[in-house]
């Protein structure tokens, strides 16, 4: 019997993280040079319902029913089984791999869930729409993040740049002119749930100030959308840096992230910001032909790795 496998890209949020939880728009793009993968093989000798899961990156090797009830991998499987109303599931082995650092803003949790949901559904002989994949993955994201906006599962399941506003239909972005983003890993993991909860506590104490900041981030995202679709992408730099300053104000940056943002700009980036939940994870910088030089400077300043991603339209033949 053939193996069933599915891979998913990572993602970065270009603009609007955190404010998106409060109803403002955000823009995210898939990052294809980093991937999470799920491979499923039938266990010919296994009893129905026996599912063994291996994720060497987190040293996991166990039957699925020995994982905690709310374990994200178990939940992803349960959501698919529940939606298909199945009594008996054929026995299988599942292998999960990912080259994304976890809790770093690249969306590794959503990429893993989506790969697993796709591969497991295919194993059961079901083909899911992108919408269903995204909805199922959202159920799993709730475990990781508490009150996720839904942007990660949306961009990773559809694999296209999206403009996303919670509660509204998301929109795909057409990229007017290709540009490049340098993705820089600080080596420190962030905790999105903690970051989102921290923002909520501070917002409750100072709602007017926080609402003002969220609404400015919304304006920046809106302006960025126009530039991405029709303008000169160089103009995104200043908006990125302003977005970072606002993220600093709501307390989700860190001295390490600030230092990398500053170093990127000093080395010639047109702008830079943290990306994702913050408190660690990645920063992103808008770069031109000087990307290699900026990358070297950032590695000297403590960055652990860098990755350049082009932001362009991609024909997926879908
Ligand atoms: O840390 P990430 O990459 O999963 O991004 C979190 C983005 C937030 O806006 C902070 C939360 C959310 O659910 O949108």
JSON list of N, CA, C and O in Angstrom, two decimals, residues 237-277:
[
{"chain": "A", "resi": 237, "resn": "UNK", "atom": "N", "xyz": [9.22, 49.54, 3.71]},
{"chain": "A", "resi": 237, "resn": "UNK", "atom": "CA", "xyz": [10.23, 49.53, 4.77]},
{"chain": "A", "resi": 237, "resn": "UNK", "atom": "C", "xyz": [9.83, 50.39, 5.96]},
{"chain": "A", "resi": 237, "resn": "UNK", "atom": "O", "xyz": [9.84, 49.94, 7.11]},
{"chain": "A", "resi": 238, "resn": "UNK", "atom": "N", "xyz": [9.47, 51.64, 5.68]},
{"chain": "A", "resi": 238, "resn": "UNK", "atom": "CA", "xyz": [9.15, 52.56, 6.77]},
{"chain": "A", "resi": 238, "resn": "UNK", "atom": "C", "xyz": [7.92, 52.06, 7.55]},
{"chain": "A", "resi": 238, "resn": "UNK", "atom": "O", "xyz": [7.84, 52.19, 8.78]},
{"chain": "A", "resi": 239, "resn": "UNK", "atom": "N", "xyz": [6.97, 51.47, 6.81]},
{"chain": "A", "resi": 239, "resn": "UNK", "atom": "CA", "xyz": [5.76, 50.95, 7.48]},
{"chain": "A", "resi": 239, "resn": "UNK", "atom": "C", "xyz": [6.11, 49.78, 8.40]},
{"chain": "A", "resi": 239, "resn": "UNK", "atom": "O", "xyz": [5.57, 49.65, 9.50]},
{"chain": "A", "resi": 240, "resn": "UNK", "atom": "N", "xyz": [7.05, 48.95, 7.95]},
{"chain": "A", "resi": 240, "resn": "UNK", "atom": "CA", "xyz": [7.47, 47.81, 8.78]},
{"chain": "A", "resi": 240, "resn": "UNK", "atom": "C", "xyz": [8.07, 48.30, 10.10]},
{"chain": "A", "resi": 240, "resn": "UNK", "atom": "O", "xyz": [7.75, 47.82, 11.17]},
{"chain": "A", "resi": 241, "resn": "UNK", "atom": "N", "xyz": [8.96, 49.29, 9.95]},
{"chain": "A", "resi": 241, "resn": "UNK", "atom": "CA", "xyz": [9.64, 49.78, 11.16]},
{"chain": "A", "resi": 241, "resn": "UNK", "atom": "C", "xyz": [8.64, 50.44, 12.11]},
{"chain": "A", "resi": 241, "resn": "UNK", "atom": "O", "xyz": [8.71, 50.24, 13.33]},
{"chain": "A", "resi": 242, "resn": "UNK", "atom": "N", "xyz": [7.69, 51.18, 11.56]},
{"chain": "A", "resi": 242, "resn": "UNK", "atom": "CA", "xyz": [6.68, 51.79, 12.44]},
{"chain": "A", "resi": 242, "resn": "UNK", "atom": "C", "xyz": [5.84, 50.70, 13.11]},
{"chain": "A", "resi": 242, "resn": "UNK", "atom": "O", "xyz": [5.53, 50.77, 14.30]},
{"chain": "A", "resi": 243, "resn": "UNK", "atom": "N", "xyz": [5.51, 49.67, 12.34]},
{"chain": "A", "resi": 243, "resn": "UNK", "atom": "CA", "xyz": [4.75, 48.55, 12.91]},
{"chain": "A", "resi": 243, "resn": "UNK", "atom": "C", "xyz": [5.53, 47.93, 14.07]},
{"chain": "A", "resi": 243, "resn": "UNK", "atom": "O", "xyz": [4.99, 47.61, 15.13]},
{"chain": "A", "resi": 244, "resn": "UNK", "atom": "N", "xyz": [6.85, 47.80, 13.90]},
{"chain": "A", "resi": 244, "resn": "UNK", "atom": "CA", "xyz": [7.67, 47.24, 14.99]},
{"chain": "A", "resi": 244, "resn": "UNK", "atom": "C", "xyz": [7.60, 48.13, 16.23]},
{"chain": "A", "resi": 244, "resn": "UNK", "atom": "O", "xyz": [7.44, 47.64, 17.35]},
{"chain": "A", "resi": 245, "resn": "UNK", "atom": "N", "xyz": [7.70, 49.45, 16.02]},
{"chain": "A", "resi": 245, "resn": "UNK", "atom": "CA", "xyz": [7.67, 50.36, 17.18]},
{"chain": "A", "resi": 245, "resn": "UNK", "atom": "C", "xyz": [6.35, 50.23, 17.95]},
{"chain": "A", "resi": 245, "resn": "UNK", "atom": "O", "xyz": [6.31, 50.29, 19.17]},
{"chain": "A", "resi": 246, "resn": "UNK", "atom": "N", "xyz": [5.27, 50.03, 17.22]},
{"chain": "A", "resi": 246, "resn": "UNK", "atom": "CA", "xyz": [3.97, 49.87, 17.88]},
{"chain": "A", "resi": 246, "resn": "UNK", "atom": "C", "xyz": [3.91, 48.53, 18.62]},
{"chain": "A", "resi": 246, "resn": "UNK", "atom": "O", "xyz": [3.32, 48.44, 19.70]},
{"chain": "A", "resi": 247, "resn": "UNK", "atom": "N", "xyz": [4.53, 47.51, 18.06]},
{"chain": "A", "resi": 247, "resn": "UNK", "atom": "CA", "xyz": [4.58, 46.21, 18.75]},
{"chain": "A", "resi": 247, "resn": "UNK", "atom": "C", "xyz": [5.42, 46.32, 20.03]},
{"chain": "A", "resi": 247, "resn": "UNK", "atom": "O", "xyz": [5.12, 45.70, 21.05]},
{"chain": "A", "resi": 248, "resn": "UNK", "atom": "N", "xyz": [6.47, 47.15, 19.95]},
{"chain": "A", "resi": 248, "resn": "UNK", "atom": "CA", "xyz": [7.26, 47.41, 21.18]},
{"chain": "A", "resi": 248, "resn": "UNK", "atom": "C", "xyz": [6.35, 48.02, 22.24]},
{"chain": "A", "resi": 248, "resn": "UNK", "atom": "O", "xyz": [6.39, 47.63, 23.40]},
{"chain": "A", "resi": 249, "resn": "UNK", "atom": "N", "xyz": [5.53, 48.99, 21.82]},
{"chain": "A", "resi": 249, "resn": "UNK", "atom": "CA", "xyz": [4.67, 49.71, 22.79]},
{"chain": "A", "resi": 249, "resn": "UNK", "atom": "C", "xyz": [3.69, 48.77, 23.48]},
{"chain": "A", "resi": 249, "resn": "UNK", "atom": "O", "xyz": [3.31, 48.99, 24.62]},
{"chain": "A", "resi": 250, "resn": "UNK", "atom": "N", "xyz": [3.23, 47.73, 22.78]},
{"chain": "A", "resi": 250, "resn": "UNK", "atom": "CA", "xyz": [2.28, 46.83, 23.43]},
{"chain": "A", "resi": 250, "resn": "UNK", "atom": "C", "xyz": [3.00, 45.68, 24.15]},
{"chain": "A", "resi": 250, "resn": "UNK", "atom": "O", "xyz": [2.38, 44.72, 24.61]},
{"chain": "A", "resi": 251, "resn": "UNK", "atom": "N", "xyz": [4.32, 45.79, 24.21]},
{"chain": "A", "resi": 251, "resn": "UNK", "atom": "CA", "xyz": [5.08, 44.89, 25.08]},
{"chain": "A", "resi": 251, "resn": "UNK", "atom": "C", "xyz": [5.35, 43.50, 24.55]},
{"chain": "A", "resi": 251, "resn": "UNK", "atom": "O", "xyz": [5.54, 42.56, 25.33]},
{"chain": "A", "resi": 252, "resn": "UNK", "atom": "N", "xyz": [5.40, 43.32, 23.22]},
{"chain": "A", "resi": 252, "resn": "UNK", "atom": "CA", "xyz": [5.65, 41.97, 22.71]},
{"chain": "A", "resi": 252, "resn": "UNK", "atom": "C", "xyz": [7.02, 41.83, 22.03]},
{"chain": "A", "resi": 252, "resn": "UNK", "atom": "O", "xyz": [7.33, 40.79, 21.47]},
{"chain": "A", "resi": 253, "resn": "UNK", "atom": "N", "xyz": [7.83, 42.92, 22.10]},
{"chain": "A", "resi": 253, "resn": "UNK", "atom": "CA", "xyz": [9.18, 42.77, 21.58]},
{"chain": "A", "resi": 253, "resn": "UNK", "atom": "C", "xyz": [10.09, 42.32, 22.73]},
{"chain": "A", "resi": 253, "resn": "UNK", "atom": "O", "xyz": [9.60, 41.96, 23.81]},
{"chain": "A", "resi": 254, "resn": "UNK", "atom": "N", "xyz": [11.38, 42.33, 22.49]},
{"chain": "A", "resi": 254, "resn": "UNK", "atom": "CA", "xyz": [12.35, 41.96, 23.53]},
{"chain": "A", "resi": 254, "resn": "UNK", "atom": "C", "xyz": [13.65, 42.65, 23.16]},
{"chain": "A", "resi": 254, "resn": "UNK", "atom": "O", "xyz": [13.83, 43.06, 22.01]},
{"chain": "A", "resi": 255, "resn": "UNK", "atom": "N", "xyz": [14.58, 42.78, 24.11]},
{"chain": "A", "resi": 255, "resn": "UNK", "atom": "CA", "xyz": [15.85, 43.45, 23.79]},
{"chain": "A", "resi": 255, "resn": "UNK", "atom": "C", "xyz": [16.55, 42.76, 22.61]},
{"chain": "A", "resi": 255, "resn": "UNK", "atom": "O", "xyz": [17.11, 43.44, 21.75]},
{"chain": "A", "resi": 256, "resn": "UNK", "atom": "N", "xyz": [16.48, 41.43, 22.54]},
{"chain": "A", "resi": 256, "resn": "UNK", "atom": "CA", "xyz": [17.15, 40.73, 21.43]},
{"chain": "A", "resi": 256, "resn": "UNK", "atom": "C", "xyz": [16.51, 41.07, 20.09]},
{"chain": "A", "resi": 256, "resn": "UNK", "atom": "O", "xyz": [17.20, 41.31, 19.09]},
{"chain": "A", "resi": 257, "resn": "UNK", "atom": "N", "xyz": [15.18, 41.07, 20.05]},
{"chain": "A", "resi": 257, "resn": "UNK", "atom": "CA", "xyz": [14.49, 41.38, 18.79]},
{"chain": "A", "resi": 257, "resn": "UNK", "atom": "C", "xyz": [14.77, 42.82, 18.39]},
{"chain": "A", "resi": 257, "resn": "UNK", "atom": "O", "xyz": [15.04, 43.12, 17.22]},
{"chain": "A", "resi": 258, "resn": "UNK", "atom": "N", "xyz": [14.73, 43.73, 19.39]},
{"chain": "A", "resi": 258, "resn": "UNK", "atom": "CA", "xyz": [14.98, 45.15, 19.08]},
{"chain": "A", "resi": 258, "resn": "UNK", "atom": "C", "xyz": [16.38, 45.32, 18.51]},
{"chain": "A", "resi": 258, "resn": "UNK", "atom": "O", "xyz": [16.59, 46.09, 17.56]},
{"chain": "A", "resi": 259, "resn": "UNK", "atom": "N", "xyz": [17.34, 44.61, 19.09]},
{"chain": "A", "resi": 259, "resn": "UNK", "atom": "CA", "xyz": [18.72, 44.73, 18.62]},
{"chain": "A", "resi": 259, "resn": "UNK", "atom": "C", "xyz": [18.84, 44.24, 17.17]},
{"chain": "A", "resi": 259, "resn": "UNK", "atom": "O", "xyz": [19.53, 44.85, 16.36]},
{"chain": "A", "resi": 260, "resn": "UNK", "atom": "N", "xyz": [18.16, 43.16, 16.85]},
{"chain": "A", "resi": 260, "resn": "UNK", "atom": "CA", "xyz": [18.23, 42.64, 15.48]},
{"chain": "A", "resi": 260, "resn": "UNK", "atom": "C", "xyz": [17.54, 43.58, 14.49]},
{"chain": "A", "resi": 260, "resn": "UNK", "atom": "O", "xyz": [18.03, 43.78, 13.38]},
{"chain": "A", "resi": 261, "resn": "UNK", "atom": "N", "xyz": [16.43, 44.16, 14.91]},
{"chain": "A", "resi": 261, "resn": "UNK", "atom": "CA", "xyz": [15.73, 45.12, 14.03]},
{"chain": "A", "resi": 261, "resn": "UNK", "atom": "C", "xyz": [16.65, 46.31, 13.74]},
{"chain": "A", "resi": 261, "resn": "UNK", "atom": "O", "xyz": [16.82, 46.72, 12.58]},
{"chain": "A", "resi": 262, "resn": "UNK", "atom": "N", "xyz": [17.26, 46.82, 14.80]},
{"chain": "A", "resi": 262, "resn": "UNK", "atom": "CA", "xyz": [18.17, 47.96, 14.65]},
{"chain": "A", "resi": 262, "resn": "UNK", "atom": "C", "xyz": [19.36, 47.60, 13.77]},
{"chain": "A", "resi": 262, "resn": "UNK", "atom": "O", "xyz": [19.73, 48.36, 12.86]},
{"chain": "A", "resi": 263, "resn": "UNK", "atom": "N", "xyz": [19.93, 46.45, 14.02]},
{"chain": "A", "resi": 263, "resn": "UNK", "atom": "CA", "xyz": [21.11, 46.02, 13.25]},
{"chain": "A", "resi": 263, "resn": "UNK", "atom": "C", "xyz": [20.76, 45.86, 11.78]},
{"chain": "A", "resi": 263, "resn": "UNK", "atom": "O", "xyz": [21.56, 46.19, 10.91]},
{"chain": "A", "resi": 264, "resn": "UNK", "atom": "N", "xyz": [19.56, 45.34, 11.50]},
{"chain": "A", "resi": 264, "resn": "UNK", "atom": "CA", "xyz": [19.15, 45.17, 10.11]},
{"chain": "A", "resi": 264, "resn": "UNK", "atom": "C", "xyz": [19.08, 46.53, 9.41]},
{"chain": "A", "resi": 264, "resn": "UNK", "atom": "O", "xyz": [19.56, 46.70, 8.29]},
{"chain": "A", "resi": 265, "resn": "UNK", "atom": "N", "xyz": [18.51, 47.50, 10.11]},
{"chain": "A", "resi": 265, "resn": "UNK", "atom": "CA", "xyz": [18.35, 48.82, 9.50]},
{"chain": "A", "resi": 265, "resn": "UNK", "atom": "C", "xyz": [19.72, 49.48, 9.33]},
{"chain": "A", "resi": 265, "resn": "UNK", "atom": "O", "xyz": [20.03, 50.05, 8.28]},
{"chain": "A", "resi": 266, "resn": "UNK", "atom": "N", "xyz": [20.56, 49.34, 10.36]},
{"chain": "A", "resi": 266, "resn": "UNK", "atom": "CA", "xyz": [21.91, 49.93, 10.27]},
{"chain": "A", "resi": 266, "resn": "UNK", "atom": "C", "xyz": [22.71, 49.31, 9.12]},
{"chain": "A", "resi": 266, "resn": "UNK", "atom": "O", "xyz": [23.53, 49.96, 8.50]},
{"chain": "A", "resi": 267, "resn": "UNK", "atom": "N", "xyz": [22.45, 48.03, 8.84]},
{"chain": "A", "resi": 267, "resn": "UNK", "atom": "CA", "xyz": [23.20, 47.36, 7.78]},
{"chain": "A", "resi": 267, "resn": "UNK", "atom": "C", "xyz": [22.62, 47.66, 6.39]},
{"chain": "A", "resi": 267, "resn": "UNK", "atom": "O", "xyz": [23.15, 47.18, 5.39]},
{"chain": "A", "resi": 268, "resn": "UNK", "atom": "N", "xyz": [21.49, 48.38, 6.35]},
{"chain": "A", "resi": 268, "resn": "UNK", "atom": "CA", "xyz": [20.98, 48.80, 5.05]},
{"chain": "A", "resi": 268, "resn": "UNK", "atom": "C", "xyz": [19.59, 48.29, 4.69]},
{"chain": "A", "resi": 268, "resn": "UNK", "atom": "O", "xyz": [19.11, 48.57, 3.58]},
{"chain": "A", "resi": 269, "resn": "UNK", "atom": "N", "xyz": [18.94, 47.54, 5.59]},
{"chain": "A", "resi": 269, "resn": "UNK", "atom": "CA", "xyz": [17.57, 47.10, 5.28]},
{"chain": "A", "resi": 269, "resn": "UNK", "atom": "C", "xyz": [16.68, 48.34, 5.19]},
{"chain": "A", "resi": 269, "resn": "UNK", "atom": "O", "xyz": [16.91, 49.34, 5.87]},
{"chain": "A", "resi": 270, "resn": "UNK", "atom": "N", "xyz": [15.63, 48.24, 4.37]},
{"chain": "A", "resi": 270, "resn": "UNK", "atom": "CA", "xyz": [14.74, 49.39, 4.20]},
{"chain": "A", "resi": 270, "resn": "UNK", "atom": "C", "xyz": [13.77, 49.52, 5.37]},
{"chain": "A", "resi": 270, "resn": "UNK", "atom": "O", "xyz": [13.12, 50.55, 5.55]},
{"chain": "A", "resi": 271, "resn": "UNK", "atom": "N", "xyz": [13.66, 48.48, 6.15]},
{"chain": "A", "resi": 271, "resn": "UNK", "atom": "CA", "xyz": [12.79, 48.49, 7.32]},
{"chain": "A", "resi": 271, "resn": "UNK", "atom": "C", "xyz": [12.81, 47.10, 7.93]},
{"chain": "A", "resi": 271, "resn": "UNK", "atom": "O", "xyz": [13.22, 46.14, 7.27]},
{"chain": "A", "resi": 272, "resn": "UNK", "atom": "N", "xyz": [12.39, 47.00, 9.20]},
{"chain": "A", "resi": 272, "resn": "UNK", "atom": "CA", "xyz": [12.41, 45.68, 9.84]},
{"chain": "A", "resi": 272, "resn": "UNK", "atom": "C", "xyz": [11.42, 45.66, 10.99]},
{"chain": "A", "resi": 272, "resn": "UNK", "atom": "O", "xyz": [11.04, 46.71, 11.53]},
{"chain": "A", "resi": 273, "resn": "UNK", "atom": "N", "xyz": [10.99, 44.48, 11.35]},
{"chain": "A", "resi": 273, "resn": "UNK", "atom": "CA", "xyz": [10.04, 44.32, 12.45]},
{"chain": "A", "resi": 273, "resn": "UNK", "atom": "C", "xyz": [10.09, 42.88, 12.97]},
{"chain": "A", "resi": 273, "resn": "UNK", "atom": "O", "xyz": [10.56, 41.99, 12.27]},
{"chain": "A", "resi": 274, "resn": "UNK", "atom": "N", "xyz": [9.58, 42.70, 14.17]},
{"chain": "A", "resi": 274, "resn": "UNK", "atom": "CA", "xyz": [9.38, 41.33, 14.62]},
{"chain": "A", "resi": 274, "resn": "UNK", "atom": "C", "xyz": [8.21, 40.77, 13.83]},
{"chain": "A", "resi": 274, "resn": "UNK", "atom": "O", "xyz": [7.41, 41.52, 13.24]},
{"chain": "A", "resi": 275, "resn": "UNK", "atom": "N", "xyz": [8.11, 39.45, 13.79]},
{"chain": "A", "resi": 275, "resn": "UNK", "atom": "CA", "xyz": [7.01, 38.84, 13.04]},
{"chain": "A", "resi": 275, "resn": "UNK", "atom": "C", "xyz": [6.39, 37.72, 13.85]},
{"chain": "A", "resi": 275, "resn": "UNK", "atom": "O", "xyz": [7.11, 36.87, 14.39]},
{"chain": "A", "resi": 276, "resn": "UNK", "atom": "N", "xyz": [5.06, 37.74, 13.99]},
{"chain": "A", "resi": 276, "resn": "UNK", "atom": "CA", "xyz": [4.38, 36.70, 14.76]},
{"chain": "A", "resi": 276, "resn": "UNK", "atom": "C", "xyz": [4.12, 37.18, 16.18]},
{"chain": "A", "resi": 276, "resn": "UNK", "atom": "O", "xyz": [4.04, 38.37, 16.45]},
{"chain": "A", "resi": 277, "resn": "UNK", "atom": "N", "xyz": [4.02, 36.23, 17.08]},
{"chain": "A", "resi": 277, "resn": "UNK", "atom": "CA", "xyz": [3.65, 36.54, 18.47]},
{"chain": "A", "resi": 277, "resn": "UNK", "atom": "C", "xyz": [4.67, 37.41, 19.18]},
{"chain": "A", "resi": 277, "resn": "UNK", "atom": "O", "xyz": [4.33, 38.20, 20.06]}
]
